[in-house]
PDB file of C-alpha atoms in Angstrom:
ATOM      1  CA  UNK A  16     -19.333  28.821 103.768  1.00 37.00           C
ATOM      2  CA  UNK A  17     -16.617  26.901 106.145  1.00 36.00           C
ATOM      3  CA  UNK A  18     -17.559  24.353 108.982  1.00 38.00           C
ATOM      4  CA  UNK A  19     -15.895  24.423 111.937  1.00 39.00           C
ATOM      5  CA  UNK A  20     -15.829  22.192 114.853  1.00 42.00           C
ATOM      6  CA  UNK A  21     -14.882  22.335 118.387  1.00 40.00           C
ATOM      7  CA  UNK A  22     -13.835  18.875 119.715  1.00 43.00           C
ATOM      8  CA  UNK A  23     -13.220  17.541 123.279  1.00 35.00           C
ATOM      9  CA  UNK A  24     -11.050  14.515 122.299  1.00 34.00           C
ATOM     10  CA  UNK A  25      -9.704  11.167 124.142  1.00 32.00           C
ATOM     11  CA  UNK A  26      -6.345   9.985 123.288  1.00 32.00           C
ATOM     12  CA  UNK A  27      -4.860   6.930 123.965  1.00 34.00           C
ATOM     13  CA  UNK A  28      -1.673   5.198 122.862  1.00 38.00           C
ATOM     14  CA  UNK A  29       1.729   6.671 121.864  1.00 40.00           C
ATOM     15  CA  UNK A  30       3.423   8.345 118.892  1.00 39.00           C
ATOM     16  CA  UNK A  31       2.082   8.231 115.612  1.00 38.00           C
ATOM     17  CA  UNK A  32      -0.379   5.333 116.155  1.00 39.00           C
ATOM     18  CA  UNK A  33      -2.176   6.806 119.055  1.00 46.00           C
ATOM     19  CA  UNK A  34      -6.079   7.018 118.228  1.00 49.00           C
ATOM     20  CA  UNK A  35      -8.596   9.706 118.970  1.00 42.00           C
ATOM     21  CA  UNK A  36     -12.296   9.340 119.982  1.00 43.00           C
ATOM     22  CA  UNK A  37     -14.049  12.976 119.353  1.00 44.00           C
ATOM     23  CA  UNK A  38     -15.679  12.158 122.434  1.00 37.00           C
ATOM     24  CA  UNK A  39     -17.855  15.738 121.867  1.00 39.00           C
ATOM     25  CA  UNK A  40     -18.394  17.627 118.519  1.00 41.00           C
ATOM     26  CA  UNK A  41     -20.303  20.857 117.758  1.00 42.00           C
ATOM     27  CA  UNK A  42     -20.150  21.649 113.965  1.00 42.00           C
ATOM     28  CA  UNK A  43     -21.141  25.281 113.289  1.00 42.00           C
ATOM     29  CA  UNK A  44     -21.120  27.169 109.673  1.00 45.00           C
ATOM     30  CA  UNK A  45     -19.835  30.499 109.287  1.00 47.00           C
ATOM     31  CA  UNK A  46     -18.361  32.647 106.504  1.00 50.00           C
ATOM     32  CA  UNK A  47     -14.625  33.843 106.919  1.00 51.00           C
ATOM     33  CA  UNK A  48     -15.761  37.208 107.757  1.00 53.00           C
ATOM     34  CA  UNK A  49     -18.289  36.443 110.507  1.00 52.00           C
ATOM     35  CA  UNK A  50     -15.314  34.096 112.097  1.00 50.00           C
ATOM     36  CA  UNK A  51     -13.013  36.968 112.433  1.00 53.00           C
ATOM     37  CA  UNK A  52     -16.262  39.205 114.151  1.00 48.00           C
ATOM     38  CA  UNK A  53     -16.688  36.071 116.456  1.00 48.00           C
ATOM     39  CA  UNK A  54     -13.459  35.985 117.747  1.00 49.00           C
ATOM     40  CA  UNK A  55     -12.939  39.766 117.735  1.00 47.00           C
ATOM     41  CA  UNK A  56     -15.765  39.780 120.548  1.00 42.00           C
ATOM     42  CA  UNK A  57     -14.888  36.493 122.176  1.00 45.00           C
ATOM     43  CA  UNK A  58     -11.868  34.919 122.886  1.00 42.00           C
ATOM     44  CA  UNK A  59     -12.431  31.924 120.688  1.00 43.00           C
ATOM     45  CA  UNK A  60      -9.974  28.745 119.211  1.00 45.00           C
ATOM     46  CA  UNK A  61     -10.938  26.365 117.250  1.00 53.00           C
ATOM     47  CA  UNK A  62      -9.034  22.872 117.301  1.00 60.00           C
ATOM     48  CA  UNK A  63      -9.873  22.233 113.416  1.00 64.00           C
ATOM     49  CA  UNK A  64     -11.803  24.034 110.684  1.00 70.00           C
ATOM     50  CA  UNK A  65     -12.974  21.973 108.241  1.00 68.00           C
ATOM     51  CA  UNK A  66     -13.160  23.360 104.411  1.00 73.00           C
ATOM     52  CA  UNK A  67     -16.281  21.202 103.525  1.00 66.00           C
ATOM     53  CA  UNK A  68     -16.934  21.695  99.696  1.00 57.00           C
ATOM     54  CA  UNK A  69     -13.975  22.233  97.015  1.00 53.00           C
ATOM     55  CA  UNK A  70     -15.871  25.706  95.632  1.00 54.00           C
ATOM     56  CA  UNK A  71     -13.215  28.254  95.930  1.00 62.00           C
ATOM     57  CA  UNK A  72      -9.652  28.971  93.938  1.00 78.00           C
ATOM     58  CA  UNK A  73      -7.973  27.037  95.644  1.00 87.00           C
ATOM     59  CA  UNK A  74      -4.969  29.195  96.467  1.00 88.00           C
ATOM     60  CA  UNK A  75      -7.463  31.407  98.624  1.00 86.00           C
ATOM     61  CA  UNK A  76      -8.789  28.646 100.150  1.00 86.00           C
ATOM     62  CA  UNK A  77      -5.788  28.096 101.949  1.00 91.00           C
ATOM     63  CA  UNK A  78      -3.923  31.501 102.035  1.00 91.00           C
ATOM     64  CA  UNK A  79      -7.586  32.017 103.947  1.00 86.00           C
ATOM     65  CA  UNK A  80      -7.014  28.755 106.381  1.00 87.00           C
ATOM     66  CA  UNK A  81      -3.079  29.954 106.918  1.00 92.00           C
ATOM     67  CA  UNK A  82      -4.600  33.125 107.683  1.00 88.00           C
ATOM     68  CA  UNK A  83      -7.008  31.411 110.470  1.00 83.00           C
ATOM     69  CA  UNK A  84      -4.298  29.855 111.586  1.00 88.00           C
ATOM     70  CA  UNK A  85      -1.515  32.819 111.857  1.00 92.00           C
ATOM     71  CA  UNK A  86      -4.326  34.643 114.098  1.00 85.00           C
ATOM     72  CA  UNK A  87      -4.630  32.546 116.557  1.00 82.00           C
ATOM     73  CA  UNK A  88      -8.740  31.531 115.432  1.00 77.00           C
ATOM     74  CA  UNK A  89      -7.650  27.592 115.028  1.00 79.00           C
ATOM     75  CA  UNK A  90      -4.761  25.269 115.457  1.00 84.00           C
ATOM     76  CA  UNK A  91      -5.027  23.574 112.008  1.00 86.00           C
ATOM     77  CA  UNK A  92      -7.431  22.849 108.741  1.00 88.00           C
ATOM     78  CA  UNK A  93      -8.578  19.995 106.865  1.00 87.00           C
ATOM     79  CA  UNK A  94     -11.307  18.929 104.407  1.00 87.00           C
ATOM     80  CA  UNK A  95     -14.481  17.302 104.141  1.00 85.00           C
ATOM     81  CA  UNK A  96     -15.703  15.487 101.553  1.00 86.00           C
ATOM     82  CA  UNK A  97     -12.859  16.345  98.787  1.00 90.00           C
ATOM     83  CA  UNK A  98     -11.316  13.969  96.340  1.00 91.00           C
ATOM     84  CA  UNK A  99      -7.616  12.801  96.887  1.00 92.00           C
ATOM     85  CA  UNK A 100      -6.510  14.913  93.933  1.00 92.00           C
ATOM     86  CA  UNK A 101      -8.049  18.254  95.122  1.00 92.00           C
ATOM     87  CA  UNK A 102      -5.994  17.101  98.545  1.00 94.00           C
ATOM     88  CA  UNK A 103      -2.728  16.492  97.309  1.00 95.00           C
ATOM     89  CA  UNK A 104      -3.555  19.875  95.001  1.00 94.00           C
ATOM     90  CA  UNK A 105      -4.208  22.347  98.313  1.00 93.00           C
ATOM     91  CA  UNK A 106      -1.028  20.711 100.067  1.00 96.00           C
ATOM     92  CA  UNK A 107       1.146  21.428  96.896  1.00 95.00           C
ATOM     93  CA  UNK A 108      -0.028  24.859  96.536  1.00 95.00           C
ATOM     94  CA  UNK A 109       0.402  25.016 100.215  1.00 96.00           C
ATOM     95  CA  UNK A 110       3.956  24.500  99.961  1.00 95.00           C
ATOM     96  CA  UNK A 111       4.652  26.408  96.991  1.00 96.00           C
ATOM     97  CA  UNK A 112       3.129  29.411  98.499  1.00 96.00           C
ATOM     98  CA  UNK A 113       4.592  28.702 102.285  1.00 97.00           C
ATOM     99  CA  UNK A 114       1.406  28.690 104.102  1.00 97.00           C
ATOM    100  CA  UNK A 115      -0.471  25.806 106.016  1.00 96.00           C
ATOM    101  CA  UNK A 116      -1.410  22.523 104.739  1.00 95.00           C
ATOM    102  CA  UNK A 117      -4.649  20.376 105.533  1.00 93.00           C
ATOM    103  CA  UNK A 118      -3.550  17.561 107.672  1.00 91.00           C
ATOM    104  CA  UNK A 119      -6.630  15.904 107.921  1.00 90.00           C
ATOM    105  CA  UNK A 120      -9.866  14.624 105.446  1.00 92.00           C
ATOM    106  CA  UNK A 121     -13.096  14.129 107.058  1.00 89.00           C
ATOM    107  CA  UNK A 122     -14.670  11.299 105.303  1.00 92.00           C
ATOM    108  CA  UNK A 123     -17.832   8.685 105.880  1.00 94.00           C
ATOM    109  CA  UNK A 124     -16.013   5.592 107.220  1.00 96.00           C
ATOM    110  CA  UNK A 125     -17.949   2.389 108.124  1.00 96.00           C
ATOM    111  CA  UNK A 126     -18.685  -1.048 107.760  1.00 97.00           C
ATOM    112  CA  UNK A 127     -20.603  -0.609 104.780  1.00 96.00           C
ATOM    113  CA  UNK A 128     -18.415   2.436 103.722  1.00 95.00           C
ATOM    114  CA  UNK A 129     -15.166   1.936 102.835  1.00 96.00           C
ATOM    115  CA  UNK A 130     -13.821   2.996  99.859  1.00 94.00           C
ATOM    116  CA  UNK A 131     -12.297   6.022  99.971  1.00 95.00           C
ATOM    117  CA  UNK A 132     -10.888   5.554 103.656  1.00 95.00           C
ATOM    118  CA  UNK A 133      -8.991   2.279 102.820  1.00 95.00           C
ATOM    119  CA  UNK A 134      -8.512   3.040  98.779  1.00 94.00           C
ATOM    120  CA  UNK A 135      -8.004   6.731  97.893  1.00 93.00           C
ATOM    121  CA  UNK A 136      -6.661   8.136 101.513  1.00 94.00           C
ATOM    122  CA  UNK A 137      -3.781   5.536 102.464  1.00 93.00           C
ATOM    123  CA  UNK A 138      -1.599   6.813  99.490  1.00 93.00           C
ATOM    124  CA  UNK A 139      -2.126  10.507 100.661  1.00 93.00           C
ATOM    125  CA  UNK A 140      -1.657   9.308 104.423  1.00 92.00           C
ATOM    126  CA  UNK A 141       1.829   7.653 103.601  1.00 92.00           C
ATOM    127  CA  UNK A 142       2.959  10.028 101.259  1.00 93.00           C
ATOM    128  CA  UNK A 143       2.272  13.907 103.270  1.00 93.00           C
ATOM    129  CA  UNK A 144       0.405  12.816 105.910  1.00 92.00           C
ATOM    130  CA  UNK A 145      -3.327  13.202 105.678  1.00 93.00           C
ATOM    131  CA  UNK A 146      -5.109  11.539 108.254  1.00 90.00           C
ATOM    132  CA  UNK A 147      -8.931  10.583 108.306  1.00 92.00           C
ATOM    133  CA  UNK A 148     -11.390  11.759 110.367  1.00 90.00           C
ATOM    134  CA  UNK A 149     -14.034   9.131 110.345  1.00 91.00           C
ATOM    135  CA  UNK A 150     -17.582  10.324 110.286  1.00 89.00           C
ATOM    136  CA  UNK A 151     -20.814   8.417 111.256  1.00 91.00           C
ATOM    137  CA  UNK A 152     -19.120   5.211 112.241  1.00 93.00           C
ATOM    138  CA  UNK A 153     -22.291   3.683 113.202  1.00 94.00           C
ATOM    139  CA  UNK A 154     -23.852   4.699 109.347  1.00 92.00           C
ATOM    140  CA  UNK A 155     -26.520   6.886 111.077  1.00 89.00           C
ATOM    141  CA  UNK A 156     -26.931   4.235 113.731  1.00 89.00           C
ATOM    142  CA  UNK A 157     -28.364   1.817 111.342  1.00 91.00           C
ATOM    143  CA  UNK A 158     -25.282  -0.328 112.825  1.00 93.00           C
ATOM    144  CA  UNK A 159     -26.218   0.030 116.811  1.00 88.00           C
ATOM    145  CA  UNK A 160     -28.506  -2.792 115.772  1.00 84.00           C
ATOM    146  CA  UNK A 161     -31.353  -0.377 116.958  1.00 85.00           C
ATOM    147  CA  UNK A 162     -33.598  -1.557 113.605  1.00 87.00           C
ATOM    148  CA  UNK A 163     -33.101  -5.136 113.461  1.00 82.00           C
ATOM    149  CA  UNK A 164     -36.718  -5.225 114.017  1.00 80.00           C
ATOM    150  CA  UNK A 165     -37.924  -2.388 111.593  1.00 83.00           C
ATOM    151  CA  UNK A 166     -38.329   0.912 112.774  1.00 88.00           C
ATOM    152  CA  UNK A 167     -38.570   1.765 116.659  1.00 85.00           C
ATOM    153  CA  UNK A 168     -40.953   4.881 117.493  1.00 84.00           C
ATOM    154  CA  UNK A 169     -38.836   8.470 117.973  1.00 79.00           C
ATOM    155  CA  UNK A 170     -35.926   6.414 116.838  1.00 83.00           C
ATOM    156  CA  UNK A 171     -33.609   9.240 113.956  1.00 83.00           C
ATOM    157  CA  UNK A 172     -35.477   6.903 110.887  1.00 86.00           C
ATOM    158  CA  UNK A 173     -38.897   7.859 112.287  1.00 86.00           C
ATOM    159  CA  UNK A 174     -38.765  10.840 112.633  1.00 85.00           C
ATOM    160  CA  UNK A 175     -40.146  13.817 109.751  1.00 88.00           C
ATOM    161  CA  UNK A 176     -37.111  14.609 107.053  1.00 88.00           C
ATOM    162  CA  UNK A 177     -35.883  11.172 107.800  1.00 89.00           C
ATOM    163  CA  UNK A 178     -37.709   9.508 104.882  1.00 91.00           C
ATOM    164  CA  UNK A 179     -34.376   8.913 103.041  1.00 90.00           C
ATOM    165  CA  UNK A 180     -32.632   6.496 105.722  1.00 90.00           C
ATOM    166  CA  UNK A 181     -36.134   4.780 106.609  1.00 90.00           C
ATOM    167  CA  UNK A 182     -36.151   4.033 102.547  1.00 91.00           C
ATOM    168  CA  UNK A 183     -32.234   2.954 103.250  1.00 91.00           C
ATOM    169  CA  UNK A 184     -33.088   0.647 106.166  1.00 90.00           C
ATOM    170  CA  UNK A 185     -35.910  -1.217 104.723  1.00 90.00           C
ATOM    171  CA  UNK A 186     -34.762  -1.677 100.844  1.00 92.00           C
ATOM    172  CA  UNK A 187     -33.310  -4.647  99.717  1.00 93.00           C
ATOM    173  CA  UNK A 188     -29.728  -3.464 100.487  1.00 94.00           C
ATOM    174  CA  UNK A 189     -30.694  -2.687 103.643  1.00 90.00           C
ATOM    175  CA  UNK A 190     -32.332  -6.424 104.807  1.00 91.00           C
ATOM    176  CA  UNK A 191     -28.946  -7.835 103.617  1.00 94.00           C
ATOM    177  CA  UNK A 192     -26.924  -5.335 105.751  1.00 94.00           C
ATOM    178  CA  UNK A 193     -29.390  -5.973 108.620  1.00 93.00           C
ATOM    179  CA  UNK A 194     -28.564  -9.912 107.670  1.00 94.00           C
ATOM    180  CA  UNK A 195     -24.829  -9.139 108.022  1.00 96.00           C
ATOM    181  CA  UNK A 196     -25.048  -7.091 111.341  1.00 95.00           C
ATOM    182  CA  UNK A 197     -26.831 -10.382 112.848  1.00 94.00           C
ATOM    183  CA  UNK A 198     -24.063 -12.341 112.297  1.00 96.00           C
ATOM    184  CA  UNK A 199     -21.527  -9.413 113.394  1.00 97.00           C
ATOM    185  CA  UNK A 200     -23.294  -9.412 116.987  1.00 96.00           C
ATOM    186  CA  UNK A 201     -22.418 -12.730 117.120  1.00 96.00           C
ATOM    187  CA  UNK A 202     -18.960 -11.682 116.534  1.00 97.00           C
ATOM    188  CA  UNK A 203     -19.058  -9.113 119.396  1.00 97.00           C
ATOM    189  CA  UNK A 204     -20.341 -11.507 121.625  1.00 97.00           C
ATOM    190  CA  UNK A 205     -17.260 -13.447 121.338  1.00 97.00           C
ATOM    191  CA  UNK A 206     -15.030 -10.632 121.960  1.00 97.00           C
ATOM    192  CA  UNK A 207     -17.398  -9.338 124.865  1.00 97.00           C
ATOM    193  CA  UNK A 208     -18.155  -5.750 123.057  1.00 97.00           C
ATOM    194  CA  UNK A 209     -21.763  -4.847 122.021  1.00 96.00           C
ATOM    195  CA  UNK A 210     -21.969  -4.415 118.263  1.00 96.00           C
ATOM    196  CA  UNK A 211     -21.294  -0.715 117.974  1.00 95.00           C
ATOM    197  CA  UNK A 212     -18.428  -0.589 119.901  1.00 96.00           C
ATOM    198  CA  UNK A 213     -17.142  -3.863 117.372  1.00 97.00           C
ATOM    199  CA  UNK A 214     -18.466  -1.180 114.426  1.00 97.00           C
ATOM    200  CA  UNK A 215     -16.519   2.259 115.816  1.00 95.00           C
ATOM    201  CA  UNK A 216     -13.166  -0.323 117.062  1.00 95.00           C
ATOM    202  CA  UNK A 217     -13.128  -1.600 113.251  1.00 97.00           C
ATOM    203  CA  UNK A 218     -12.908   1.582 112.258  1.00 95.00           C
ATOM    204  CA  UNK A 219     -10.244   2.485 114.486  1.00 93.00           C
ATOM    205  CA  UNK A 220      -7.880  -0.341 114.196  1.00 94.00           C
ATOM    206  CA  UNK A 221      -7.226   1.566 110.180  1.00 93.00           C
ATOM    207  CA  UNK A 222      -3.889   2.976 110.681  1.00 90.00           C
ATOM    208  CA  UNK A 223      -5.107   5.966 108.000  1.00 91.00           C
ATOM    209  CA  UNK A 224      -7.942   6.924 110.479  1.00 92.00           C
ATOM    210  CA  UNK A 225      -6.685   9.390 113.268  1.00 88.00           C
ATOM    211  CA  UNK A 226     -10.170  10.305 114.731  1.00 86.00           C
ATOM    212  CA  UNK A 227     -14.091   8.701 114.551  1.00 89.00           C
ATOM    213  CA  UNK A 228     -17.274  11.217 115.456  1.00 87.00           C
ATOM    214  CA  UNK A 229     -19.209   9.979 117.833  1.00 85.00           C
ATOM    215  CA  UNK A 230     -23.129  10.989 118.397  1.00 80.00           C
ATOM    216  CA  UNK A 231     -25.349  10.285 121.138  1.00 78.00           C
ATOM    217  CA  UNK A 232     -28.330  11.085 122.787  1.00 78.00           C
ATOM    218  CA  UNK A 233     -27.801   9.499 125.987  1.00 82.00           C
ATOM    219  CA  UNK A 234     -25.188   9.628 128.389  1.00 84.00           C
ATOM    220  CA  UNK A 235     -24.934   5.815 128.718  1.00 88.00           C
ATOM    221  CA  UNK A 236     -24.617   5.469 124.916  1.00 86.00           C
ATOM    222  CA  UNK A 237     -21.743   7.904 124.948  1.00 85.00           C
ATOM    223  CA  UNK A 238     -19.690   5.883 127.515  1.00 87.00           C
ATOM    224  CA  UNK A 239     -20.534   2.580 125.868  1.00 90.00           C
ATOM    225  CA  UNK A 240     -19.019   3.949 122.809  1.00 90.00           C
ATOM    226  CA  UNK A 241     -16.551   5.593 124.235  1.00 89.00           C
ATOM    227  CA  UNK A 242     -15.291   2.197 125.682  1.00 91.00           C
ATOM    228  CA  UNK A 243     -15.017   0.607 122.029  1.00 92.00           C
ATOM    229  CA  UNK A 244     -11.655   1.941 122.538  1.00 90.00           C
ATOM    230  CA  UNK A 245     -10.880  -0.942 124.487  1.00 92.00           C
ATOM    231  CA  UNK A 246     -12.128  -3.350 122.229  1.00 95.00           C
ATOM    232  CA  UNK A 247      -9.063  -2.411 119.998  1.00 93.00           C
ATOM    233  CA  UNK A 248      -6.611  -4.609 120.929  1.00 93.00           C
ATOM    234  CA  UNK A 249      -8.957  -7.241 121.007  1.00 96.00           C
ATOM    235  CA  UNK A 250      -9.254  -7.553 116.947  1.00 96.00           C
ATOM    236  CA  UNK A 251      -6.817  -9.895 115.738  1.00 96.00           C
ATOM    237  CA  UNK A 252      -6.321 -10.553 112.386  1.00 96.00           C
ATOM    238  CA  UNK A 253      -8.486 -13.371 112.185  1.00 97.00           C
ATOM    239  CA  UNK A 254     -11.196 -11.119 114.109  1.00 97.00           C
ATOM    240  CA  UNK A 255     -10.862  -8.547 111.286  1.00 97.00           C
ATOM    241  CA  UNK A 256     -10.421 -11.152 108.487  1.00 97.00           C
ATOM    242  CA  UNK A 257     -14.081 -12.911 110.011  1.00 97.00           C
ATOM    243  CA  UNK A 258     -15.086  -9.286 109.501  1.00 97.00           C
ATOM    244  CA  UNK A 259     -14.890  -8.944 106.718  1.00 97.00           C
ATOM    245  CA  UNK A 260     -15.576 -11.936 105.414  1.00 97.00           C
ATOM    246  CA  UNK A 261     -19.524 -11.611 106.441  1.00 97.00           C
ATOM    247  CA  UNK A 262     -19.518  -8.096 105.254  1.00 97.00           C
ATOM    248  CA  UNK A 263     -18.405  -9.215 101.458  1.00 95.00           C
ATOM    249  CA  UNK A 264     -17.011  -5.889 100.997  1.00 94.00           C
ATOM    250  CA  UNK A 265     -13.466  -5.766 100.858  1.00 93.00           C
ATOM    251  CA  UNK A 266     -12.272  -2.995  98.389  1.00 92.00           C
ATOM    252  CA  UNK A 267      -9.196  -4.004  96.252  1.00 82.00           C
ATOM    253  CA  UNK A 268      -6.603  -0.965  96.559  1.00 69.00           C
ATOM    254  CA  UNK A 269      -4.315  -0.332  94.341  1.00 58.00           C
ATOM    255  CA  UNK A 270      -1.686  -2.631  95.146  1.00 55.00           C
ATOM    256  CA  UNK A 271      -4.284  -5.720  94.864  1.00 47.00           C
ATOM    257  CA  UNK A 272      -4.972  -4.191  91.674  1.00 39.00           C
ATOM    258  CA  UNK A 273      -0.773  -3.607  90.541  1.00 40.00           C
ATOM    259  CA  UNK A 274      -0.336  -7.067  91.913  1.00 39.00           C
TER     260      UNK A 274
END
């Protein structure tokens, strides 16, 4: 099975640093074979298909994506939730056999997130390419600040099949990330930004990440978020260095490590 998504997108800025906002994502799953029925009967493209587990041989997993490609279904692939070396492996083959690379890795990217996004990706990013497209910026919106007080009624962590993030939010990890995001909103205030557009502009001020999903279930939220993309420029380096400071979770990449 493949995931695709359809994205309505907001752009700003010029040239390779330019940032996206998926302002509007619907993911859908379909086998190869009922895409090609889909868009037999309807005229149908795709901005990205996303390959989400490494399960195939790998050399049909793409000749399959260039093939997506080549007939018109979707303008490119990428891949969700694969390691950098199964990456760097599909855009080898990719060139070997002269068909399409991935350009892009969907990954979870947030404040309490961070490894892969700012260790394993940038080499991939600066050596072929790969962007990042940053999934649940907001961790499942235990960021929006939303639980600082426990658990609201008909909030996501109340509701049935939601045990796992209610067991996230109130476990001793999560207290001391609710601790943190105290202090963060603090930060925001400064800058005038509410704390998730602070959470989805720290995300976007990575030069790796290309794109964050946003979710909402109000039309207010959406804009608010939408506007963290004007809280960019405000994040200095002392902003981002304060940052991270009261998060405590810096990864060391590999240069840190070298060095």
């Amino acid at each position: 099975m493949v995931w695709f998504v359809i994205d309505s997108k907001l752009h700003t800025g010029q040239g390779r640093c330019s940032k996206i906002i998926s302002i509007y994502s619907v993911f859908v799953q379909f086998t190869l074979s009922e895409l090609c029925w889909l868009c037999f009967l309807y005229t149908v493209v795709l901005q990205f298909v996303f390959v989400m587990l490494y399960i195939f041989v790998l050399i049909e997993t793409v000749r399959a994506m260039t093939y997506v490609i080549n007939q018109g279904m979707a303008m490119y692939w990428g891949t969700s939730r694969w390691t950098s070396m199964e990456i760097m492996e599909a855009y080898s083959v990719a060139r070997q056999f002269n068909q399409i690379p991935p350009i892009c890795e969907q990954a979870e990217y947030h404040m309490f997130q961070r490894e892969k996004v700012e260790v394993h990706l940038p080499e991939l990013f600066h050596k072929i390419g790969i962007g990042a497209m940053a999934w649940s910026p907001l961790a499942c919106g235990i960021i929006s600040g939303k639980y600082n007080n426990g658990i609201p009624p008909y909030s996501r962590a109340s509701l049935k099949g939601y045990q796992w993030l209610k067991d996230k939010i109130l476990n001793e990890e999560g207290h001391r990330q609710q601790a943190k995001l105290k202090e963060l909103q603090a930060v925001a205030e400064r800058i005038d930004c509410t704390l998730p557009q602070l959470a989805i502009a720290w995300c976007l001020r990575n030069e790796g990440v290309n794109s964050v999903l946003l979710g909402a279930s109000r039309t207010d939220q959406l804009l608010e978020n939408i506007r963290a993309i004007q809280v960019l420029p405000k994040l200095s380096l002392s902003i981002v260095s304060e940052v991270d400071c009261i998060l405590g979770n810096k990864p060391c990449n590999k240069k840190d490590i070298r060095s």
